[in-house]
């Protein structure tokens, strides 16, 4: 059994959503990331983390605002977990694990095409 690392939700305007979640719902800002195609805001809601995802390009219009983008699970050994996924012929969504800050991650598909993610803290 895995622990949920976070749930990612696509938003139109990260600033507006961040204001809502922190002011209206009392969440706290935990971490931010931004590059040329995406902006991420991680907020804490009690013990759970929500990732607000603002895409900066139209190429991801199939993941519009208000939908859950993915569910992320914490793992201790990403390579071992990826070997299990490959053995089960699970579709990986990246060619290789990605390092982002102090985390190594991999996206993969569930049986109905839902996006899932394994995260290993480095």
mmCIF file of C-alpha atoms in Angstrom:
data_model
loop_
_atom_site.group_PDB
_atom_site.id
_atom_site.type_symbol
_atom_site.label_atom_id
_atom_site.label_comp_id
_atom_site.label_asym_id
_atom_site.label_seq_id
_atom_site.Cartn_x
_atom_site.Cartn_y
_atom_site.Cartn_z
ATOM 1 C CA UNK A 1 0.000 0.000 0.000
ATOM 2 C CA UNK A 2 1.272 3.459 -0.902
ATOM 3 C CA UNK A 3 0.727 6.781 0.852
ATOM 4 C CA UNK A 4 -0.757 9.536 -1.288
ATOM 5 C CA UNK A 5 1.813 12.272 -1.869
ATOM 6 C CA UNK A 6 -0.612 14.780 -3.377
ATOM 7 C CA UNK A 7 -3.562 15.263 -5.696
ATOM 8 C CA UNK A 8 -2.985 17.546 -8.684
ATOM 9 C CA UNK A 9 -5.832 19.789 -9.845
ATOM 10 C CA UNK A 10 -5.730 21.788 -13.094
ATOM 11 C CA UNK A 11 -6.603 25.478 -12.625
ATOM 12 C CA UNK A 12 -6.954 28.401 -15.068
ATOM 13 C CA UNK A 13 -5.319 31.018 -12.834
ATOM 14 C CA UNK A 14 -2.856 29.843 -10.180
ATOM 15 C CA UNK A 15 -2.895 33.211 -8.383
ATOM 16 C CA UNK A 16 -6.684 33.237 -8.095
ATOM 17 C CA UNK A 17 -6.776 29.595 -6.983
ATOM 18 C CA UNK A 18 -3.955 30.100 -4.483
ATOM 19 C CA UNK A 19 -5.832 33.060 -2.996
ATOM 20 C CA UNK A 20 -9.030 30.989 -2.721
ATOM 21 C CA UNK A 21 -7.406 27.938 -1.146
ATOM 22 C CA UNK A 22 -5.349 29.953 1.348
ATOM 23 C CA UNK A 23 -7.844 32.696 2.246
ATOM 24 C CA UNK A 24 -11.192 30.932 1.969
ATOM 25 C CA UNK A 25 -10.187 27.379 2.905
ATOM 26 C CA UNK A 26 -7.269 28.159 5.228
ATOM 27 C CA UNK A 27 -4.691 26.068 3.375
ATOM 28 C CA UNK A 28 -1.020 27.012 3.604
ATOM 29 C CA UNK A 29 1.404 27.468 0.717
ATOM 30 C CA UNK A 30 4.123 24.829 0.843
ATOM 31 C CA UNK A 31 6.173 25.006 -2.354
ATOM 32 C CA UNK A 32 6.156 26.549 -5.849
ATOM 33 C CA UNK A 33 7.678 25.653 -9.213
ATOM 34 C CA UNK A 34 7.523 27.351 -12.595
ATOM 35 C CA UNK A 35 9.042 26.904 -16.035
ATOM 36 C CA UNK A 36 8.135 27.920 -19.591
ATOM 37 C CA UNK A 37 5.159 25.534 -19.830
ATOM 38 C CA UNK A 38 3.770 25.060 -16.315
ATOM 39 C CA UNK A 39 3.300 26.676 -12.913
ATOM 40 C CA UNK A 40 2.803 24.529 -9.814
ATOM 41 C CA UNK A 41 1.633 25.628 -6.370
ATOM 42 C CA UNK A 42 1.689 23.025 -3.598
ATOM 43 C CA UNK A 43 -0.616 23.791 -0.685
ATOM 44 C CA UNK A 44 -1.315 21.959 2.565
ATOM 45 C CA UNK A 45 -4.858 21.115 3.629
ATOM 46 C CA UNK A 46 -4.333 19.539 7.039
ATOM 47 C CA UNK A 47 -2.070 16.544 6.436
ATOM 48 C CA UNK A 48 -2.806 16.380 2.698
ATOM 49 C CA UNK A 49 -1.091 18.222 -0.134
ATOM 50 C CA UNK A 50 -2.923 19.635 -3.147
ATOM 51 C CA UNK A 51 -0.970 20.590 -6.262
ATOM 52 C CA UNK A 52 -2.519 23.451 -8.240
ATOM 53 C CA UNK A 53 -1.436 23.111 -11.882
ATOM 54 C CA UNK A 54 -1.620 25.988 -14.351
ATOM 55 C CA UNK A 55 -0.555 24.987 -17.862
ATOM 56 C CA UNK A 56 0.810 27.819 -19.987
ATOM 57 C CA UNK A 57 0.183 26.206 -23.365
ATOM 58 C CA UNK A 58 -2.856 25.088 -25.302
ATOM 59 C CA UNK A 59 -1.354 21.669 -26.034
ATOM 60 C CA UNK A 60 -2.871 20.321 -22.824
ATOM 61 C CA UNK A 61 -6.445 21.467 -23.404
ATOM 62 C CA UNK A 62 -7.631 17.894 -22.819
ATOM 63 C CA UNK A 63 -6.811 18.468 -19.151
ATOM 64 C CA UNK A 64 -8.959 21.540 -18.629
ATOM 65 C CA UNK A 65 -9.592 23.471 -15.420
ATOM 66 C CA UNK A 66 -11.416 21.876 -12.537
ATOM 67 C CA UNK A 67 -10.437 18.295 -13.226
ATOM 68 C CA UNK A 68 -8.084 16.128 -11.233
ATOM 69 C CA UNK A 69 -4.900 15.891 -13.263
ATOM 70 C CA UNK A 70 -3.243 13.017 -11.408
ATOM 71 C CA UNK A 71 -2.802 11.202 -8.104
ATOM 72 C CA UNK A 72 0.763 10.895 -6.800
ATOM 73 C CA UNK A 73 2.037 8.146 -4.519
ATOM 74 C CA UNK A 74 5.174 8.246 -2.357
ATOM 75 C CA UNK A 75 7.580 5.351 -2.876
ATOM 76 C CA UNK A 76 10.891 4.476 -1.234
ATOM 77 C CA UNK A 77 12.584 2.996 -4.319
ATOM 78 C CA UNK A 78 11.360 4.401 -7.625
ATOM 79 C CA UNK A 79 13.449 2.050 -9.777
ATOM 80 C CA UNK A 80 12.062 -1.041 -8.012
ATOM 81 C CA UNK A 81 8.502 0.245 -8.438
ATOM 82 C CA UNK A 82 9.118 0.988 -12.123
ATOM 83 C CA UNK A 83 10.368 -2.570 -12.600
ATOM 84 C CA UNK A 84 7.057 -3.819 -11.161
ATOM 85 C CA UNK A 85 5.108 -1.537 -13.506
ATOM 86 C CA UNK A 86 7.095 -2.738 -16.515
ATOM 87 C CA UNK A 87 6.552 -6.365 -15.492
ATOM 88 C CA UNK A 88 2.799 -5.699 -15.418
ATOM 89 C CA UNK A 89 3.061 -3.919 -18.803
ATOM 90 C CA UNK A 90 1.794 -0.641 -17.363
ATOM 91 C CA UNK A 91 2.154 2.304 -19.766
ATOM 92 C CA UNK A 92 4.834 4.753 -18.588
ATOM 93 C CA UNK A 93 4.279 8.367 -19.659
ATOM 94 C CA UNK A 94 7.925 9.489 -19.591
ATOM 95 C CA UNK A 95 10.961 7.913 -21.266
ATOM 96 C CA UNK A 96 12.861 8.009 -17.986
ATOM 97 C CA UNK A 97 12.325 9.253 -14.434
ATOM 98 C CA UNK A 98 12.441 13.027 -14.044
ATOM 99 C CA UNK A 99 14.263 14.818 -11.234
ATOM 100 C CA UNK A 100 12.463 17.882 -9.908
ATOM 101 C CA UNK A 101 14.041 19.597 -6.930
ATOM 102 C CA UNK A 102 14.575 16.999 -4.219
ATOM 103 C CA UNK A 103 12.291 14.428 -5.873
ATOM 104 C CA UNK A 104 12.555 11.804 -8.584
ATOM 105 C CA UNK A 105 9.268 11.024 -10.324
ATOM 106 C CA UNK A 106 7.541 9.025 -13.029
ATOM 107 C CA UNK A 107 4.058 9.358 -14.501
ATOM 108 C CA UNK A 108 2.143 6.304 -15.692
ATOM 109 C CA UNK A 109 -1.379 5.357 -16.778
ATOM 110 C CA UNK A 110 -4.034 3.486 -14.862
ATOM 111 C CA UNK A 111 -6.359 1.017 -16.595
ATOM 112 C CA UNK A 112 -8.761 3.744 -17.785
ATOM 113 C CA UNK A 113 -6.036 6.171 -18.852
ATOM 114 C CA UNK A 114 -5.986 8.080 -15.573
ATOM 115 C CA UNK A 115 -2.637 9.719 -14.851
ATOM 116 C CA UNK A 116 -0.790 8.412 -11.816
ATOM 117 C CA UNK A 117 2.622 9.341 -10.440
ATOM 118 C CA UNK A 118 5.263 7.720 -8.245
ATOM 119 C CA UNK A 119 7.508 10.095 -6.279
ATOM 120 C CA UNK A 120 10.706 9.236 -4.437
ATOM 121 C CA UNK A 121 12.214 11.859 -2.161
ATOM 122 C CA UNK A 122 15.966 12.158 -2.692
#
